[in-house]
Coordinates of C-alpha atoms and ligand atoms in Angstrom, one line a residue:
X28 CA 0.0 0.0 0.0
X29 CA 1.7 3.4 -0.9
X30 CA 0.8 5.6 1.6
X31 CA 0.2 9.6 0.0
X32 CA 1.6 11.2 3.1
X33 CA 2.0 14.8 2.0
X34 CA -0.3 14.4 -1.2
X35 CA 0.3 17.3 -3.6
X36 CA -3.1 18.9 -3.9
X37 CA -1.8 22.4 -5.0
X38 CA -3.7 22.6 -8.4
X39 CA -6.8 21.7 -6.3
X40 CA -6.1 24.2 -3.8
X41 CA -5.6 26.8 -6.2
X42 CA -8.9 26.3 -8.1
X43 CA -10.3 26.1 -4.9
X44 CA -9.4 29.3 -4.1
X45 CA -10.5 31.2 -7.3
X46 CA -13.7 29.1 -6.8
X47 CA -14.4 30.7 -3.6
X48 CA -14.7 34.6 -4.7
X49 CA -16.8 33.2 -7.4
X50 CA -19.3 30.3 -6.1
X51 CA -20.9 30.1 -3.0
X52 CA -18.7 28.2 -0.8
X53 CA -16.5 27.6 -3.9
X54 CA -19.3 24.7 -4.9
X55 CA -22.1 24.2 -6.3
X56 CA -23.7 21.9 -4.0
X57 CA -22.8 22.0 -0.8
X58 CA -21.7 18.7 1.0
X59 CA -19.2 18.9 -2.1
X60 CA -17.0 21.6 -0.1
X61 CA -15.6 18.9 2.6
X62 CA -17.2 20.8 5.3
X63 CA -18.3 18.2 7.2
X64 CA -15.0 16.3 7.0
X65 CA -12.8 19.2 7.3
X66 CA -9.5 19.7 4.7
X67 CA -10.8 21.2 0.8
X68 CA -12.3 19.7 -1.6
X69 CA -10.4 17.6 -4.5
X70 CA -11.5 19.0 -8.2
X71 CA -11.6 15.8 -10.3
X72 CA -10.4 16.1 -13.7
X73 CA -11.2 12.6 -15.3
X74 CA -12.6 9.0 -14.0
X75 CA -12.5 5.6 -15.4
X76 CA -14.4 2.6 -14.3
X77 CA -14.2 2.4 -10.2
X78 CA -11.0 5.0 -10.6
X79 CA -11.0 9.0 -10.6
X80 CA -7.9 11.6 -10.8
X81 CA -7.9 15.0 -9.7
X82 CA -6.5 18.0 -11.1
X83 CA -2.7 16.9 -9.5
X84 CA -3.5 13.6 -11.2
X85 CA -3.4 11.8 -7.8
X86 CA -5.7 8.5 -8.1
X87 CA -8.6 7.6 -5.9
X88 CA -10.7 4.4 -6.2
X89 CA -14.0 6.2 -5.8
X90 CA -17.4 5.3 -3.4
X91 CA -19.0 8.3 -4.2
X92 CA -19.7 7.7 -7.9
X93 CA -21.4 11.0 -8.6
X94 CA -23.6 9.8 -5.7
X95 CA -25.3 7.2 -6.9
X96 CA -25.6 7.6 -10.8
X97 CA -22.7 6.3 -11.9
X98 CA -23.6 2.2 -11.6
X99 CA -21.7 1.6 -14.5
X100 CA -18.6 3.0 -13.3
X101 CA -17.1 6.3 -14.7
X102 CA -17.1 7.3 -18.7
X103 CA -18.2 3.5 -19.0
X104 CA -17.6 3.2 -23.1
X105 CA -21.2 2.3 -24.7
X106 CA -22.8 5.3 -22.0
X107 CA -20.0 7.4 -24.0
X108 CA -20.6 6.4 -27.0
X109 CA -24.7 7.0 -26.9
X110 CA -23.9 10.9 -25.2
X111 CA -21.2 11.7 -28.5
X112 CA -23.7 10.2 -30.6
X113 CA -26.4 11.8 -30.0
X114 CA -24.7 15.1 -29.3
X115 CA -23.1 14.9 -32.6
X116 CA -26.8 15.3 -34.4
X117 CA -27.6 18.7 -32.0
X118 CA -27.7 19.2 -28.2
X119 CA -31.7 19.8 -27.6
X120 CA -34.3 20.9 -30.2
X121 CA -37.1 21.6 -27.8
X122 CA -39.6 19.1 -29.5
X123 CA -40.4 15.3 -28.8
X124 CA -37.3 12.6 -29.9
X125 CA -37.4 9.1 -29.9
X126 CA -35.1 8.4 -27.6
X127 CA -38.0 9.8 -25.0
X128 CA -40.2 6.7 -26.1
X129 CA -37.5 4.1 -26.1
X130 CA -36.4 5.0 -22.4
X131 CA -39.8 5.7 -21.4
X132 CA -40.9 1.9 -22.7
X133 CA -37.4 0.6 -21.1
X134 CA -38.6 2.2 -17.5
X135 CA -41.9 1.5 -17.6
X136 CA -41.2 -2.1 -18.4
X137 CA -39.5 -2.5 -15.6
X138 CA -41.4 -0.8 -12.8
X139 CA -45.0 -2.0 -13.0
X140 CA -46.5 0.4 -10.7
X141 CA -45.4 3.4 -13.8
X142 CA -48.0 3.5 -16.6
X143 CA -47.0 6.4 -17.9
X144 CA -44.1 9.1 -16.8
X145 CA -42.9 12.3 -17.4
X146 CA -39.0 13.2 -17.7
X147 CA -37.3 16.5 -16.2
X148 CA -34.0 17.6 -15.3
X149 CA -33.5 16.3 -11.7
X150 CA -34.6 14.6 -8.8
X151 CA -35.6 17.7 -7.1
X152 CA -37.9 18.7 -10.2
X153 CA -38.9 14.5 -9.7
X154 CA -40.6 15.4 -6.3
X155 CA -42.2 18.4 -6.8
X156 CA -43.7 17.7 -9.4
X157 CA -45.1 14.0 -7.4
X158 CA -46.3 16.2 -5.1
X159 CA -48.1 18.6 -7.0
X160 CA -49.5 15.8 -9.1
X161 CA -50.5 14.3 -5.7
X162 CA -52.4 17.1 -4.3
X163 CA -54.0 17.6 -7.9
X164 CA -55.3 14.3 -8.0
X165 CA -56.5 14.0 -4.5
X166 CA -57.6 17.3 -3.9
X167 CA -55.9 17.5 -0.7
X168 CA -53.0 19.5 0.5
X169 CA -51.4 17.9 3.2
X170 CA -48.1 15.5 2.9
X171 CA -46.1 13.7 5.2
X172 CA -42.7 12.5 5.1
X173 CA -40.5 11.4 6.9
X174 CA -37.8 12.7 9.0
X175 CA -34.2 12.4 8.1
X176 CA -35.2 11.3 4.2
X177 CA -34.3 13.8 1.6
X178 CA -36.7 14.2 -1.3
X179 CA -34.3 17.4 -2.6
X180 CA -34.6 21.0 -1.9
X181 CA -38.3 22.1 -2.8
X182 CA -39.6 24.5 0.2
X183 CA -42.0 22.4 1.1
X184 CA -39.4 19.2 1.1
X185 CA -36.8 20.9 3.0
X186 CA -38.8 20.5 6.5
X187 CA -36.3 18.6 8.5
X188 CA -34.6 17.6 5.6
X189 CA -31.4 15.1 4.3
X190 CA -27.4 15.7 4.7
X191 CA -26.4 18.9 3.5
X192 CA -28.9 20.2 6.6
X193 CA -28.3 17.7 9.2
X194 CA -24.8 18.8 8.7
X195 CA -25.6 22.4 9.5
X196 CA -27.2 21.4 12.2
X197 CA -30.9 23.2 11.0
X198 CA -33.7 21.3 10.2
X199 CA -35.2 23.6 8.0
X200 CA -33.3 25.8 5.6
X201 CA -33.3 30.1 5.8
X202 CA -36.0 31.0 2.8
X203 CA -38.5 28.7 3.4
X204 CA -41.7 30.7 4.2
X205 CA -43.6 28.9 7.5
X206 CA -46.5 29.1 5.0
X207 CA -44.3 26.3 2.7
X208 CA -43.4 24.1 5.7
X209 CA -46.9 24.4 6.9
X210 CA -48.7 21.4 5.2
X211 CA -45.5 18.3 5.0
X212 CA -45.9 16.6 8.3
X213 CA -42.5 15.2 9.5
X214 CA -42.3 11.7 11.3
X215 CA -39.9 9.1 12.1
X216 CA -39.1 6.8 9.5
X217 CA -39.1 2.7 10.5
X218 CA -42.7 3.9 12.7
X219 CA -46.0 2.4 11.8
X220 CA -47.2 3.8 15.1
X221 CA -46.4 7.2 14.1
X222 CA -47.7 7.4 10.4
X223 CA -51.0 5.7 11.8
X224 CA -51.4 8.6 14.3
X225 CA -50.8 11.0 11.8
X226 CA -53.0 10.2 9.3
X227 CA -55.8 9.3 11.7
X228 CA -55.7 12.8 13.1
X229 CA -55.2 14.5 9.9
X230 CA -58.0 12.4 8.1
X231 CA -59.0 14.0 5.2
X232 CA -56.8 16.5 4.4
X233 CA -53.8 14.4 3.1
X234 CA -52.9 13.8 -0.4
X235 CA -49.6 12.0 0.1
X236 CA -46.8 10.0 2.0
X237 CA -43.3 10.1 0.2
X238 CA -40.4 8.4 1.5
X239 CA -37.6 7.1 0.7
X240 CA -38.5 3.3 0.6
X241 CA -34.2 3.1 2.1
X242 CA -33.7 6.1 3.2
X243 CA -30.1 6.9 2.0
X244 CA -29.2 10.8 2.3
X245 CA -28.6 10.3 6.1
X246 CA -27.2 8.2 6.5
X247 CA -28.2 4.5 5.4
X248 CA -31.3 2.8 7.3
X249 CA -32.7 -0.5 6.4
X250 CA -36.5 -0.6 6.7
X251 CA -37.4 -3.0 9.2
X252 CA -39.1 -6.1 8.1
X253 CA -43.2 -5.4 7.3
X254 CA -42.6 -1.5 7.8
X255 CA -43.2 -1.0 3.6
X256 CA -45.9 -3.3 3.6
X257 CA -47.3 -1.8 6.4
X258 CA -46.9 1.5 5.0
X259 CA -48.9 0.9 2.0
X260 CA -51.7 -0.3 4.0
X261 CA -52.1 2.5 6.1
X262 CA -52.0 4.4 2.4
X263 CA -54.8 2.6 1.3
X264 CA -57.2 2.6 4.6
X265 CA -56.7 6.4 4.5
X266 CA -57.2 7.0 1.1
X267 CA -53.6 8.7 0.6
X268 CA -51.3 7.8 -2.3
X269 CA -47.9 6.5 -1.5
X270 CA -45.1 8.3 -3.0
X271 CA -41.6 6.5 -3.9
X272 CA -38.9 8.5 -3.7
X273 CA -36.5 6.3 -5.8
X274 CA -34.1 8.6 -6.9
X275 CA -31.1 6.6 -5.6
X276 CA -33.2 2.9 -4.9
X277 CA -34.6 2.6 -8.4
X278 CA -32.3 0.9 -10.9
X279 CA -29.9 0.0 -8.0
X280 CA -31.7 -2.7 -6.0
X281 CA -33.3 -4.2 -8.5
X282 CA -34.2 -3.5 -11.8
X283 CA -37.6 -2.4 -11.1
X284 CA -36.2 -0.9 -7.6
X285 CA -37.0 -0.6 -4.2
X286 CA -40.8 -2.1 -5.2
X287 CA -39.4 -5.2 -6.6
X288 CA -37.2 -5.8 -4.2
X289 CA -39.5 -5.5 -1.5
X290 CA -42.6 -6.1 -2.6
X291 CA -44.4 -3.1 -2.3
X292 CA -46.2 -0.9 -5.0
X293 CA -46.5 2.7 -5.0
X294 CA -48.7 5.1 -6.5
X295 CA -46.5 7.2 -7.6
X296 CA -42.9 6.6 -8.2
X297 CA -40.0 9.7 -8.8
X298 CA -36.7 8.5 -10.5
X299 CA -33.4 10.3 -10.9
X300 CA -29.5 9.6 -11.0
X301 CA -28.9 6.3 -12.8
X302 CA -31.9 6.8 -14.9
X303 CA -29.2 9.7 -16.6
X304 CA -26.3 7.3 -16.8
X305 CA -24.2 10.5 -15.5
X306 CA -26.2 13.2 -17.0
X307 CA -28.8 15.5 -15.2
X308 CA -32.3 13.9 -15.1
X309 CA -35.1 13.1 -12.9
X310 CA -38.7 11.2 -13.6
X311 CA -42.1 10.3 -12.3
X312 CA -44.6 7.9 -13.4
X313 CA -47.5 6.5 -11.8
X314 CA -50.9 4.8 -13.6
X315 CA -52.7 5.9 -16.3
X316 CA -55.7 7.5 -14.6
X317 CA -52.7 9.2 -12.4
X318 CA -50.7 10.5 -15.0
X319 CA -53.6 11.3 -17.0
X320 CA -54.2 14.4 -14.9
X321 CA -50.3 15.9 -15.6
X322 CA -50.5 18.7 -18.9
X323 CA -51.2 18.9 -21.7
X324 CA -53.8 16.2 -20.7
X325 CA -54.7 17.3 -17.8
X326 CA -55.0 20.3 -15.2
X327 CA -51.7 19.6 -13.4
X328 CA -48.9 21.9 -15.1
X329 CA -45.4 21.0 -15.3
X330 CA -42.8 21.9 -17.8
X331 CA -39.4 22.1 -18.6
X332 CA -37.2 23.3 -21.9
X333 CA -34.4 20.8 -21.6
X334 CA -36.9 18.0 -20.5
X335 CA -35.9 14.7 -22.3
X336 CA -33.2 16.3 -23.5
X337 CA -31.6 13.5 -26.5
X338 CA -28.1 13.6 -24.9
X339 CA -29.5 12.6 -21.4
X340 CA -31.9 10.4 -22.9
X341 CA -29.1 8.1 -25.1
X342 CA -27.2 8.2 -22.1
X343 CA -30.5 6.9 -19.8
X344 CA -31.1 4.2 -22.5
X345 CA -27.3 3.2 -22.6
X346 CA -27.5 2.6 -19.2
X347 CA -30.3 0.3 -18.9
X348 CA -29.2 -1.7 -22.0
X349 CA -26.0 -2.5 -20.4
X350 CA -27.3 -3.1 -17.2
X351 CA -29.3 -5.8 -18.3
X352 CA -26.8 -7.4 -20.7
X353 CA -24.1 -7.9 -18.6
X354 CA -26.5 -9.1 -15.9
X355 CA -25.4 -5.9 -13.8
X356 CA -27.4 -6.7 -10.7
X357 CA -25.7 -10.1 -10.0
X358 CA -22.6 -8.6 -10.5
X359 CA -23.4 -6.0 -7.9
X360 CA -24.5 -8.8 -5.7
X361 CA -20.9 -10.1 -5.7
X362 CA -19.6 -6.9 -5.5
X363 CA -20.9 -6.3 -2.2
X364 CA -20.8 -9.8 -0.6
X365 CA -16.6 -9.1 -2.0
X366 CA -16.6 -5.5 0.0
X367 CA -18.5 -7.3 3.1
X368 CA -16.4 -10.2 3.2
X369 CA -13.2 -8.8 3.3
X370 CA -14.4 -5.6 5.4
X371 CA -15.7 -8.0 8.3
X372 CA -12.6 -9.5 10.0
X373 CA -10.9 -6.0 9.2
X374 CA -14.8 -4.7 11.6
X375 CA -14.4 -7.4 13.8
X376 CA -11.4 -6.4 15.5
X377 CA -13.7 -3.3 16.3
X378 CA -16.8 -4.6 17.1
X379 CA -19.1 -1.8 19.1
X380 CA -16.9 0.8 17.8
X381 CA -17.5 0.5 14.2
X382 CA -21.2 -0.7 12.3
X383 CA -20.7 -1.4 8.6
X384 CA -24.2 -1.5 7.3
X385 CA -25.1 -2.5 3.4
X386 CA -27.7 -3.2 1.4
X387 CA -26.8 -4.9 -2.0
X388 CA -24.7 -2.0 -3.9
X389 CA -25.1 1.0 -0.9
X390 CA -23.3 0.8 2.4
X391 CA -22.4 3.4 5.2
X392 CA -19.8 3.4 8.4
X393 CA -20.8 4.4 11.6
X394 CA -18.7 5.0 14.5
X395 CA -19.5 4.7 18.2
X396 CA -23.6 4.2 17.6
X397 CA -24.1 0.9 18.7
X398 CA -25.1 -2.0 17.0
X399 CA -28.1 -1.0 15.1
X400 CA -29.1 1.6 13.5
X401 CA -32.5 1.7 12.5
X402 CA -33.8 5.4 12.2
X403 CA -32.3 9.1 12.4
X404 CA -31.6 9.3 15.9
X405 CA -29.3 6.3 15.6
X406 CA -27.6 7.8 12.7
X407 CA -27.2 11.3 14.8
X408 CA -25.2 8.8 17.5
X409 CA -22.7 8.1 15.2
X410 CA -19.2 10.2 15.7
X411 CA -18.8 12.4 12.9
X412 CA -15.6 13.7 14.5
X413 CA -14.3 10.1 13.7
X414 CA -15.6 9.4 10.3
X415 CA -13.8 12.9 9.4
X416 CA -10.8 11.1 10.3
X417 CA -11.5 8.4 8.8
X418 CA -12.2 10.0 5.5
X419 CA -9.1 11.9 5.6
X420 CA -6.7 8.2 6.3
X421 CA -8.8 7.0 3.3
X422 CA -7.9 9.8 1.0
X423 CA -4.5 9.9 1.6
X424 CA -4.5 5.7 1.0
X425 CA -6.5 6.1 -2.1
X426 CA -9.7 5.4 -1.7
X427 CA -12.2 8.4 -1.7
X428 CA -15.2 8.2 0.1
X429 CA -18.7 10.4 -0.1
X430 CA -17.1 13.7 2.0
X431 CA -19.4 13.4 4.6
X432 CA -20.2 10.9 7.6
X433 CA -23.9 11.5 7.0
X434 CA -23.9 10.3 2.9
X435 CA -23.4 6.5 1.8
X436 CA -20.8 4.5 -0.3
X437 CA -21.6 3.1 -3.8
X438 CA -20.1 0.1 -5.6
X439 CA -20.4 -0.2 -9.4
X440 CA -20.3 -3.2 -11.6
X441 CA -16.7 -1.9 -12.2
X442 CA -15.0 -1.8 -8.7
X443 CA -13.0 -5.4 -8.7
X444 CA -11.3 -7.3 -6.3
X445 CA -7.9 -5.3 -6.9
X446 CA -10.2 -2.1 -6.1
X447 CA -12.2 -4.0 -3.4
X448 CA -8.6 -5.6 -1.9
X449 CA -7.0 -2.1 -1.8
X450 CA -10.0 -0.7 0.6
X451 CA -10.2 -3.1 3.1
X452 CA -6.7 -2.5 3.4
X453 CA -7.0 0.9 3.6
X454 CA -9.7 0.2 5.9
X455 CA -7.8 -1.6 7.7
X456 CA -4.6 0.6 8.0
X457 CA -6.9 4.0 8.8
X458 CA -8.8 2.2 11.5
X459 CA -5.6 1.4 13.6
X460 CA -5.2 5.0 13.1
X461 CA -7.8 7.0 14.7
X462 CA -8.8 4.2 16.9
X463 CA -5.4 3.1 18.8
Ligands
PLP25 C1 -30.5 13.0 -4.9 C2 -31.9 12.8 -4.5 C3 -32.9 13.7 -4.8 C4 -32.6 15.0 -5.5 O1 -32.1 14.8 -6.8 P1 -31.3 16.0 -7.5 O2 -31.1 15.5 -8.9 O3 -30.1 16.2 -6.7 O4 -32.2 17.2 -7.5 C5 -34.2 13.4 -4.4 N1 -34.4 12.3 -3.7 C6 -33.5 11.4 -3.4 C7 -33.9 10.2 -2.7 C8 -32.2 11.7 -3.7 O5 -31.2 10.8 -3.3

């Protein structure tokens, strides 16, 4: 293992600092700025597969992956080859393309809660416009979510909100009017009890519950056996459509995500990340009589100029061709039981200190929480101070991890056992640092 004591980061830090007088926080998104983990931010100049290089060419195997989009590894070749291709015959014209049909018959094959769907540009735009649609259909104006699950930053989404907020410390963000935060009802995620209550006492008056069916922008909590199933039942006895947020679960855990997976059908689903293979696009679909309601149709508006956009389409369509013919999904599956295997004796030797938890392709580190971790309060437990460490013994071994304790790790089809063999022991080696 070479150990990058003293990494050269001075192209970095110098476009860093120009950044700065010109971007808030020298980002554009704000857990990007290594705030929570202390030391500045890495500008990455090129990736490849499970590898990325920053502007000093230093090498990282990489966990972050764009956050979650980037399944197939970086600049993975057919994913390039769809973007030059279609880029090559114009950008955007601003009128339907086929590429829109072909993805949307690929995604709605796949998912068979999503008769019909409607692309934008992100998973923000995604949500928003599920829970206009929601309140449209239902005639209600009430939502409830859950707290700790992040559904991006729409006012009335950002009550009690994901990472980039837990890390300040705020659970709502300056700007949002009390009038936005009014109607989304926050409760604990992992609580039948507490979704039960709510809707009984707000009966009537709620169009929607959207939640992360794995909540995975705060940390990563596994929902307990029966709580999705039991979710959708209390949707249905209320008369309140079920909202998916499967921005980062759809496409990853299974093809048809989180709802194959477990089980469970949703009303509405909202899609983002790997559905753009890398490029920036969010969806939501739901059934016929649902969608039916969304313009021009119907009465619910919602628009966008760059919507199915060819370049982010080709790339979408890329994506889910190659996922399914290199049988992407068992390949994950040995990709993590590879991460977890050699991970655990490195764990064991730390057992009550340090929780590993997966699920398939996503997995998060916690320090000093105990041995479970099954909602937000558990996550809060963990010792950020530590993971900051941590993070910072990674990076200077190689391996570069989501900048913050509260985000997760994701493995693509491309990280190998070389990759895999080089993070355990990095693992190993930054563990017996911060925790002799
Ligand atoms: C990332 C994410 C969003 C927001 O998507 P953007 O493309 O960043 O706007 C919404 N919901 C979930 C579950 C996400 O992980």
């Amino acid at each position: 293992m070479r150990v990058k004591e003293g990494m050269e980061i001075g192209r970095s830090r110098e476009l860093y600092r120009r950044a700065q007088e010109l971007l808030p926080g020298g980002v554009n998104s704000p857990v990007r700025a290594f705030k929570s983990v202390g030391g500045e931010p890495l500008f990455i100049q090129k990736g490849k597969g499970a590898r990325i290089w920053d502007e000093d060419g230093n090498e990282f195997i990489d966990y972050c992956m764009s956050w979650g989009p980037l399944i197939l590894g970086h600049a993975d070749d057919e994913v390039v080859a769809a973007v030059t291709g279609a880029a090559a015959k114009g950008t955007s014209f601003g009128t339907p393309n086929r590429y829109e049909v072909e993805i949307a018959e690929a995604v709605t094959g796949r998912f068979a809660s999503m008769e019909k769907m409607r692309f934008v540009s992100s998973g923000t735009e995604a949500t928003m416009s599920a829970i206009r649609l929601a309140r449209g259909y239902t005639g209600k104006e009430r939502i409830i979510k859950c707290d700790g699950c992040y559904h991006g930053h729409a006012d009335h989404l950002l009550v009690a909100g994901g990472s980039g907020l837990a890390t300040f410390g705020t659970p709502d963000s300056a700007g949002v009017t009390p009038g936005n935060a009014r109607d989304t009802l926050v409760i604990p995620y992992n609580d039948l009890g507490a979704l039960e209550e709510t809707l009984k006492r707000h009966d009537g008056t709620v169009a929607a519950f959207i939640l992360e069916p794995v909540p995975c922008n705060y940390g990563l909590i596994v929902p307990d056996a029966g709580y999705l199933k039991g979710v959708r039942e209390l949707c249905d006895r209320h008369g309140v459509l079920l909202i998916f947020d499967e921005v980062i679960t759809g496409l990853r855990l299974a093809p048809g995500g989180a709802q194959e997976y477990f089980g469970v059908r949703a009303d509405i689903t909202t899609l983002g990340k790997i559905i753009g293979g890398g490029l920036p696009v969010g969806a939501y679909g739901a059934s016929r009589e649902i969608m039916s309601l969304v313009a021009p149709e119907g009465p619910v508006y919602q628009a966008g100029t760059l919507s199915g956009n060819p370049l982010a389409m080709a790339a979408g369509i890329a994506t889910l061709r190659r996922l399914e013919a290199i049988d992407a999904y068992g390949t994950l599956q040995n990709r993590a039981m590879r991460l977890k295997q050699r991970l655990g004796p490195v764990l064991d030797q730390y057992r009550g200190r340090v929780l590993f938890l997966q699920l398939e392709s996503i997995f998060a580190l916690y320090f000093n929480s105990g041995t479970s971790v099954r909602n937000l309060e558990h996550v809060k437990a963990s010792d950020m101070k530590l993971f900051a460490r941590f993070h910072g013994e990674m990076l200077k071994r190689g391996v570069y991890l989501s900048p913050s304790g509260y985000e997760v790790g994701f493995l693509s089809t491309t990280h190998g056992d070389g990759e895999i063999e080089r993070t355990a022991d990095a693992a190993a080696e930054s563990l017996r640092e911060i925790l002799k």
